[in-house]
Protein backbone atom coordinates (compact mmCIF):
# COMPACT_ATOMS: atom_id res chain seq x y z
CA UNK A 1 16.17 -5.28 -20.25
CA UNK A 2 15.85 -3.94 -23.79
CA UNK A 3 17.36 -0.50 -24.32
CA UNK A 4 14.20 0.67 -26.12
CA UNK A 5 11.94 -0.24 -23.17
CA UNK A 6 14.15 1.66 -20.72
CA UNK A 7 14.28 4.64 -23.06
CA UNK A 8 10.47 4.61 -23.33
CA UNK A 9 10.20 4.61 -19.54
CA UNK A 10 12.58 7.57 -19.28
CA UNK A 11 10.44 9.41 -21.81
CA UNK A 12 7.16 8.59 -20.02
CA UNK A 13 8.28 9.32 -16.45
CA UNK A 14 8.12 13.15 -16.81
CA UNK A 15 4.48 12.73 -17.91
CA UNK A 16 3.65 10.33 -15.08
CA UNK A 17 5.06 12.45 -12.25
CA UNK A 18 2.74 15.49 -12.71
CA UNK A 19 -0.30 13.26 -13.30
CA UNK A 20 0.34 11.27 -10.13
CA UNK A 21 0.41 14.55 -8.17
CA UNK A 22 -2.52 16.32 -9.87
CA UNK A 23 -4.42 17.15 -6.69
CA UNK A 24 -7.51 18.89 -8.03
CA UNK A 25 -9.07 18.42 -4.58
CA UNK A 26 -6.37 20.26 -2.62
CA UNK A 27 -8.15 23.65 -2.41
CA UNK A 28 -11.48 22.12 -1.34
CA UNK A 29 -10.91 18.87 0.58
CA UNK A 30 -11.70 20.38 3.98
CA UNK A 31 -14.85 22.05 2.61
CA UNK A 32 -15.92 18.75 0.99
CA UNK A 33 -15.45 16.72 4.17
CA UNK A 34 -17.22 19.37 6.25
CA UNK A 35 -20.14 19.26 3.80
CA UNK A 36 -20.76 15.62 4.78
CA UNK A 37 -19.83 15.56 8.47
CA UNK A 38 -19.12 17.76 11.52
CA UNK A 39 -15.67 19.22 12.03
CA UNK A 40 -14.67 16.72 14.74
CA UNK A 41 -15.10 13.87 12.25
CA UNK A 42 -13.16 15.83 9.63
CA UNK A 43 -10.24 16.07 12.06
CA UNK A 44 -10.49 12.32 12.75
CA UNK A 45 -10.27 11.69 9.01
CA UNK A 46 -7.09 13.77 8.79
CA UNK A 47 -5.60 11.87 11.74
CA UNK A 48 -6.44 8.53 10.07
CA UNK A 49 -4.65 9.65 6.90
CA UNK A 50 -1.46 10.65 8.73
CA UNK A 51 -1.40 7.46 10.83
CA UNK A 52 -1.84 5.34 7.69
CA UNK A 53 0.99 7.15 5.87
CA UNK A 54 3.31 6.66 8.84
CA UNK A 55 2.46 2.95 9.07
CA UNK A 56 2.95 2.33 5.33
CA UNK A 57 5.90 4.65 4.60
CA UNK A 58 8.89 2.42 5.37
CA UNK A 59 7.34 -0.98 4.41
CA UNK A 60 6.54 0.48 0.98
CA UNK A 61 10.18 1.53 0.52
CA UNK A 62 11.35 -1.95 1.54
CA UNK A 63 8.94 -3.50 -0.97
CA UNK A 64 10.32 -1.21 -3.69
CA UNK A 65 13.92 -2.21 -2.93
CA UNK A 66 13.21 -5.94 -2.73
CA UNK A 67 10.40 -6.64 -5.22
CA UNK A 68 10.77 -3.81 -7.69
CA UNK A 69 9.99 -0.17 -8.48
CA UNK A 70 7.31 -0.88 -11.10
CA UNK A 71 5.24 -3.12 -8.80
CA UNK A 72 5.38 -0.53 -6.03
CA UNK A 73 4.28 2.25 -8.39
CA UNK A 74 1.44 0.03 -9.62
CA UNK A 75 0.22 -0.43 -6.04
CA UNK A 76 0.38 3.34 -5.59
CA UNK A 77 -1.62 3.97 -8.79
CA UNK A 78 -4.30 1.38 -7.95
CA UNK A 79 -4.59 2.80 -4.42
CA UNK A 80 -5.11 6.30 -5.86
CA UNK A 81 -7.87 5.08 -8.20
CA UNK A 82 -9.56 3.26 -5.29
CA UNK A 83 -9.34 6.34 -3.05
CA UNK A 84 -10.60 8.89 -5.59
CA UNK A 85 -13.50 6.65 -6.63
CA UNK A 86 -14.62 6.42 -2.99
CA UNK A 87 -14.15 10.16 -2.43
CA UNK A 88 -16.24 10.89 -5.52
CA UNK A 89 -19.04 8.58 -4.39
CA UNK A 90 -18.75 9.88 -0.82
CA UNK A 91 -21.63 9.85 1.60
CA UNK A 92 -20.57 8.31 4.91
CA UNK A 93 -17.75 8.50 7.41
CA UNK A 94 -16.87 4.83 6.83
CA UNK A 95 -16.43 5.35 3.07
CA UNK A 96 -14.24 8.39 3.68
CA UNK A 97 -12.08 6.38 6.12
CA UNK A 98 -11.41 3.76 3.43
CA UNK A 99 -10.69 6.53 0.93
CA UNK A 100 -8.22 8.21 3.29
CA UNK A 101 -6.39 4.91 3.81
CA UNK A 102 -6.27 4.42 0.03
CA UNK A 103 -4.93 7.94 -0.45
CA UNK A 104 -2.30 7.35 2.23
CA UNK A 105 -1.24 4.12 0.51
CA UNK A 106 -0.92 5.89 -2.84
CA UNK A 107 1.30 8.56 -1.27
CA UNK A 108 3.41 6.12 0.75
CA UNK A 109 4.04 3.65 -2.06
CA UNK A 110 5.08 6.44 -4.44
CA UNK A 111 7.26 8.24 -1.87
CA UNK A 112 10.92 7.50 -2.52
CA UNK A 113 10.14 4.93 -5.20
CA UNK A 114 9.43 7.49 -7.91
CA UNK A 115 12.76 9.30 -7.73
CA UNK A 116 14.62 5.99 -7.16
CA UNK A 117 12.95 4.59 -10.29
CA UNK A 118 13.96 7.68 -12.25
CA UNK A 119 17.61 7.45 -11.17
CA UNK A 120 17.77 3.66 -11.74
CA UNK A 121 16.47 4.07 -15.29
CA UNK A 122 19.05 6.72 -16.12
CA UNK A 123 21.88 4.72 -14.56
CA UNK A 124 20.92 1.62 -16.59
CA UNK A 125 21.22 3.77 -19.71
CA UNK A 126 24.49 5.38 -18.58
CA UNK A 127 22.79 8.77 -18.34
CA UNK A 128 22.90 9.36 -14.57
CA UNK A 129 24.67 12.69 -15.07
CA UNK A 130 21.38 14.00 -16.50
CA UNK A 131 19.51 13.16 -13.28
CA UNK A 132 19.85 16.53 -11.44
CA UNK A 133 18.70 18.67 -14.36
CA UNK A 134 15.86 16.26 -15.22
CA UNK A 135 14.71 16.26 -11.58
CA UNK A 136 14.61 20.06 -11.64
CA UNK A 137 12.60 20.07 -14.87
CA UNK A 138 10.18 17.41 -13.58
CA UNK A 139 9.76 19.29 -10.30
CA UNK A 140 8.88 22.40 -12.30
CA UNK A 141 6.32 20.43 -14.29
CA UNK A 142 4.81 19.02 -11.10
CA UNK A 143 4.36 22.54 -9.71
CA UNK A 144 2.83 23.74 -13.01
CA UNK A 145 0.43 20.79 -13.02
CA UNK A 146 -0.40 21.46 -9.36
CA UNK A 147 -1.17 25.08 -10.18
CA UNK A 148 -3.45 24.12 -13.04
CA UNK A 149 -5.13 21.39 -10.98
CA UNK A 150 -5.77 23.79 -8.08
CA UNK A 151 -7.21 26.43 -10.38
CA UNK A 152 -9.45 24.00 -12.25
CA UNK A 153 -10.41 22.10 -9.10
CA UNK A 154 -11.45 25.30 -7.35
CA UNK A 155 -13.42 26.47 -10.38
CA UNK A 156 -15.43 23.26 -10.94
CA UNK A 157 -16.09 22.94 -7.20
CA UNK A 158 -18.33 26.01 -7.43
CA UNK A 159 -20.90 23.63 -8.98
CA UNK A 160 -20.16 20.53 -6.88
CA UNK A 161 -17.21 19.85 -4.56
CA UNK A 162 -17.03 16.17 -5.52
CA UNK A 163 -16.14 17.06 -9.14
CA UNK A 164 -12.59 17.93 -8.03
CA UNK A 165 -12.15 14.30 -6.91
CA UNK A 166 -13.60 13.11 -10.21
CA UNK A 167 -10.87 14.99 -12.08
CA UNK A 168 -8.20 13.47 -9.82
CA UNK A 169 -9.70 10.04 -10.55
CA UNK A 170 -9.26 10.60 -14.29
CA UNK A 171 -5.64 11.72 -13.81
CA UNK A 172 -4.96 8.66 -11.61
CA UNK A 173 -6.31 6.34 -14.33
CA UNK A 174 -3.96 7.85 -16.91
CA UNK A 175 -1.05 7.58 -14.45
CA UNK A 176 -1.91 3.90 -13.94
CA UNK A 177 -1.84 3.32 -17.71
CA UNK A 178 1.61 4.92 -17.90
CA UNK A 179 2.96 2.71 -15.10
CA UNK A 180 1.80 -0.34 -17.07
CA UNK A 181 4.09 0.84 -19.88
CA UNK A 182 7.10 1.25 -17.56
CA UNK A 183 9.99 -1.22 -17.67
CA UNK A 184 11.60 -2.44 -14.45
CA UNK A 185 15.23 -1.20 -14.28
CA UNK A 186 17.89 -3.90 -14.21
CA UNK A 187 19.32 -4.76 -10.82
CA UNK A 188 22.95 -3.74 -10.41
CA UNK A 189 25.21 -6.78 -10.49
CA UNK A 190 26.73 -5.90 -7.11
CA UNK A 191 23.32 -5.69 -5.45
CA UNK A 192 21.34 -8.44 -7.16
CA UNK A 193 21.89 -10.81 -4.23
CA UNK A 194 21.70 -8.23 -1.45
CA UNK A 195 18.07 -8.79 -0.36
CA UNK A 196 17.79 -8.84 3.43
CA UNK A 197 15.12 -8.96 6.11
CA UNK A 198 13.10 -5.87 6.91
CA UNK A 199 14.90 -4.91 10.11
CA UNK A 200 18.33 -5.65 8.63
CA UNK A 201 17.38 -3.34 5.77
CA UNK A 202 16.42 -0.56 8.22
CA UNK A 203 19.69 -1.04 10.08
CA UNK A 204 21.71 -0.88 6.85
CA UNK A 205 19.94 2.31 5.79
CA UNK A 206 20.48 4.00 9.14
CA UNK A 207 24.17 3.15 8.86
CA UNK A 208 24.43 5.68 6.02
CA UNK A 209 23.93 8.42 8.59
CA UNK A 210 27.48 7.83 9.81
CA UNK A 211 28.57 9.60 6.62
CA UNK A 212 28.73 13.31 7.57
CA UNK A 213 27.15 14.60 4.35
CA UNK A 214 24.24 12.15 4.41
CA UNK A 215 23.75 12.81 8.13
CA UNK A 216 23.53 16.55 7.44
CA UNK A 217 21.21 16.05 4.48
CA UNK A 218 18.91 13.95 6.68
CA UNK A 219 18.82 16.71 9.33
CA UNK A 220 18.15 19.27 6.62
CA UNK A 221 15.32 17.22 5.10
CA UNK A 222 13.63 16.72 8.47
CA UNK A 223 14.02 20.39 9.40
CA UNK A 224 12.59 21.53 6.07
CA UNK A 225 9.66 19.11 6.32
CA UNK A 226 8.69 20.90 9.53
CA UNK A 227 9.29 24.52 8.49
CA UNK A 228 7.78 24.10 5.01
CA UNK A 229 4.50 23.05 6.65
CA UNK A 230 4.30 26.01 9.04
CA UNK A 231 3.23 28.69 6.51
CA UNK A 232 0.92 26.12 4.87
CA UNK A 233 -0.84 25.39 8.18
CA UNK A 234 -1.16 29.00 9.32
CA UNK A 235 -1.60 31.15 6.21
CA UNK A 236 -5.42 30.90 6.13
CA UNK A 237 -6.01 31.92 9.78
CA UNK A 238 -3.33 34.60 9.33
CA UNK A 239 -5.21 36.10 6.37
CA UNK A 240 -8.58 35.79 8.13
CA UNK A 241 -7.32 37.63 11.21
CA UNK A 242 -6.25 40.46 8.92
CA UNK A 243 -9.94 40.97 8.19
CA UNK A 244 -10.43 38.64 5.24
CA UNK A 245 -13.46 36.44 4.61
CA UNK A 246 -13.61 32.68 4.92
CA UNK A 247 -12.12 31.30 1.69
CA UNK A 248 -14.37 30.00 -1.11
CA UNK A 249 -13.35 27.13 -3.44
CA UNK A 250 -12.50 29.55 -6.25
CA UNK A 251 -10.41 31.83 -4.03
CA UNK A 252 -8.46 28.94 -2.47
CA UNK A 253 -7.93 27.53 -5.95
CA UNK A 254 -6.62 30.86 -7.26
CA UNK A 255 -4.31 31.32 -4.29
CA UNK A 256 -2.93 27.78 -4.53
CA UNK A 257 -2.44 28.15 -8.29
CA UNK A 258 -0.51 31.41 -7.81
CA UNK A 259 1.68 29.80 -5.14
CA UNK A 260 2.46 26.75 -7.30
CA UNK A 261 3.03 28.86 -10.40
CA UNK A 262 5.67 30.97 -8.65
CA UNK A 263 7.31 27.82 -7.24
CA UNK A 264 7.43 26.24 -10.71
CA UNK A 265 9.75 28.96 -12.01
CA UNK A 266 12.12 28.60 -9.06
CA UNK A 267 12.12 24.80 -9.38
CA UNK A 268 13.46 25.10 -12.93
CA UNK A 269 16.33 27.29 -11.66
CA UNK A 270 17.23 25.07 -8.68
CA UNK A 271 20.05 23.03 -10.28
CA UNK A 272 21.47 26.10 -12.01
CA UNK A 273 21.56 27.78 -8.60
CA UNK A 274 23.18 24.70 -7.06
CA UNK A 275 25.85 24.66 -9.75
CA UNK A 276 26.59 28.32 -9.02
CA UNK A 277 26.51 28.23 -5.20
CA UNK A 278 27.26 24.60 -4.36
CA UNK A 279 24.90 22.07 -2.75
CA UNK A 280 25.06 23.19 0.86
CA UNK A 281 24.78 26.91 0.07
CA UNK A 282 21.84 26.35 -2.29
CA UNK A 283 20.02 24.23 0.29
CA UNK A 284 20.71 26.72 3.08
CA UNK A 285 19.33 29.48 0.85
CA UNK A 286 16.05 27.56 0.52
CA UNK A 287 15.93 27.19 4.30
CA UNK A 288 16.67 30.87 4.78
CA UNK A 289 13.77 31.94 2.56
CA UNK A 290 11.30 29.90 4.60
CA UNK A 291 12.73 31.10 7.92
CA UNK A 292 12.32 34.72 6.81
CA UNK A 293 8.67 34.12 5.87
CA UNK A 294 7.94 32.46 9.22
CA UNK A 295 9.68 35.27 11.11
CA UNK A 296 7.67 37.90 9.20
CA UNK A 297 4.44 36.06 10.09
CA UNK A 298 5.45 35.95 13.74
CA UNK A 299 6.59 39.55 14.14
CA UNK A 300 4.13 41.37 11.86
CA UNK A 301 0.43 41.25 11.03
CA UNK A 302 0.35 43.13 7.75
CA UNK A 303 -1.21 42.71 4.27
CA UNK A 304 2.26 42.86 2.67
CA UNK A 305 3.25 39.74 4.64
CA UNK A 306 0.04 38.04 3.48
CA UNK A 307 1.06 38.75 -0.12
CA UNK A 308 4.56 37.39 0.51
CA UNK A 309 3.02 34.11 1.67
CA UNK A 310 2.44 33.34 -2.02
CA UNK A 311 6.18 32.50 -1.92
CA UNK A 312 5.71 29.77 0.69
CA UNK A 313 6.33 26.92 -1.80
CA UNK A 314 9.51 28.51 -3.22
CA UNK A 315 11.82 26.89 -0.61
CA UNK A 316 10.44 23.44 -1.44
CA UNK A 317 10.89 24.16 -5.14
CA UNK A 318 14.51 25.21 -4.59
CA UNK A 319 15.42 22.18 -2.48
CA UNK A 320 13.80 19.11 -4.12
CA UNK A 321 16.12 18.54 -7.09
CA UNK A 322 19.40 19.52 -5.33
CA UNK A 323 18.50 17.38 -2.30
CA UNK A 324 17.62 14.33 -4.42
CA UNK A 325 20.74 14.84 -6.53
CA UNK A 326 22.88 14.90 -3.37
CA UNK A 327 21.24 11.92 -1.62
CA UNK A 328 20.15 9.35 -4.23
CA UNK A 329 23.55 8.70 -5.95
CA UNK A 330 25.16 8.13 -2.52
CA UNK A 331 22.86 5.17 -1.81
CA UNK A 332 23.15 1.63 -3.13
CA UNK A 333 20.29 0.58 -5.39
CA UNK A 334 18.82 -1.96 -2.96
CA UNK A 335 18.67 0.69 -0.19
CA UNK A 336 17.44 3.78 -2.06
CA UNK A 337 13.67 3.62 -1.64
CA UNK A 338 13.87 2.34 1.95
CA UNK A 339 16.27 5.12 2.94
CA UNK A 340 14.13 7.81 1.30
CA UNK A 341 11.05 6.39 3.03
CA UNK A 342 12.83 6.56 6.39
CA UNK A 343 13.80 10.15 5.62
CA UNK A 344 10.18 11.01 4.82
CA UNK A 345 8.89 9.16 7.89
CA UNK A 346 11.20 11.00 10.30
CA UNK A 347 10.13 14.29 8.76
CA UNK A 348 6.42 13.47 9.12
CA UNK A 349 6.84 12.33 12.72
CA UNK A 350 8.82 15.47 13.56
CA UNK A 351 6.09 17.67 12.11
CA UNK A 352 3.43 15.73 14.04
CA UNK A 353 5.41 16.35 17.24
CA UNK A 354 5.70 20.01 16.33
CA UNK A 355 1.93 20.28 15.86
CA UNK A 356 1.35 18.58 19.21
CA UNK A 357 3.63 21.06 20.96
CA UNK A 358 2.04 24.03 19.19
CA UNK A 359 -1.46 22.83 20.10
CA UNK A 360 -0.60 23.40 23.76
CA UNK A 361 0.21 27.09 23.23
CA UNK A 362 -2.22 28.04 20.44
CA UNK A 363 -5.19 30.33 20.96
CA UNK A 364 -7.89 31.58 18.62
CA UNK A 365 -7.11 35.29 18.90
CA UNK A 366 -4.67 37.33 16.85
CA UNK A 367 -2.42 37.62 19.92
CA UNK A 368 -2.53 33.84 20.37
CA UNK A 369 -1.70 33.21 16.71
CA UNK A 370 1.15 35.71 16.86
CA UNK A 371 2.47 33.98 19.99
CA UNK A 372 2.37 30.60 18.20
CA UNK A 373 4.12 31.97 15.12
CA UNK A 374 6.81 33.61 17.26
CA UNK A 375 7.59 30.20 18.76
CA UNK A 376 7.79 28.81 15.21
CA UNK A 377 10.10 31.66 14.18
CA UNK A 378 12.47 31.07 17.09
CA UNK A 379 12.60 27.35 16.29
CA UNK A 380 13.18 28.03 12.58
CA UNK A 381 15.98 30.55 13.19
CA UNK A 382 17.71 28.30 15.74
CA UNK A 383 17.46 25.26 13.46
CA UNK A 384 18.82 27.19 10.50
CA UNK A 385 21.82 28.39 12.52
CA UNK A 386 22.57 24.85 13.73
CA UNK A 387 22.41 23.48 10.18
CA UNK A 388 24.68 26.23 8.89
CA UNK A 389 27.30 25.57 11.58
CA UNK A 390 27.32 21.81 10.97
CA UNK A 391 27.52 22.33 7.19
CA UNK A 392 30.62 24.50 7.56
CA UNK A 393 32.33 21.91 9.78
CA UNK A 394 32.02 19.18 7.12
CA UNK A 395 35.06 19.34 4.79
CA UNK A 396 34.32 20.69 1.32
CA UNK A 397 35.86 17.58 -0.30
CA UNK A 398 33.18 15.32 1.21
CA UNK A 399 30.38 17.16 -0.62
CA UNK A 400 31.71 16.00 -3.99
CA UNK A 401 30.17 12.82 -5.37
CA UNK A 402 32.70 10.06 -6.01
CA UNK A 403 30.41 7.34 -7.39
């Protein structure tokens, strides 16, 4: 592969990443669905999306590792264009089902492949040492783009909710054009002949968990997938039970933009914080912030807590770059995307199980919500303590990268 083509791809990737995650529809998707169908069908649509992501998550990672990063990202981009076009046209439950499956495919085929592609490019150019800081900077840019997309999407949805999906369609088209300009990273000589069957690939990826650090990082990732979703799922009913009104597109857009804007600043500091504290301490700090927010929601119903919920994306911002920097270099090239897809899949399934368990104890009153959040707080505190104990047991020398 020509050096200039790889360099161009490295230069274009930080533009692609925010565009691929420009979710203008995020503040209004539920309102848009509910405009076209009753709430029970809206919930079915959400279930279809999550089932489709789960089904496609690991096969997409395997495709990335065996057939190439660029092809997988192209499938993701085309799926996004297909989904947003259908969402924009809208109209019937059947069309929305196809759009949800397309959206799930775009998410699944990008998951794990994007950061693997980024690392592979840098390693081909001998610049892998720049990966952690670049990941932090790109994560910041993604949060900034998400803030702008939420603000603009909420604003234009005052006139018509479908316009938010039209803006996402335009962003997806530009992202597709950028992927066409990407170059496929060279296969490492030691892995060029390592292609294996699907189940052998899964087995090989799971074998990494015998390494104490990767095992702990997997537990951490799964735990954080669950706890990061708890404030997201419950902040709107929490605010409403404090006496607030049902959110409008503009208000949800403003709130989401504020949340993403705060997270963007912390994302930029994440690697600097890791360098100062060390990987495990920096990651545990991100977990601790989210646990405190969940505990405050469970123990107190107060406007100050509602304001603090604007920090709910800070833990994710603090963890993404340090986590990727700790995991990705420890994996062989032909396993990276599959492993990251497995990691994402286990996290999603764990959160689905968590929601199922919470559904059995949830009630519509403020007492019922408080009871649910207290259960979440107990789980979060216990999980954080377990992670901290295991992290201390692992020798400090094993946290240092040797490859």
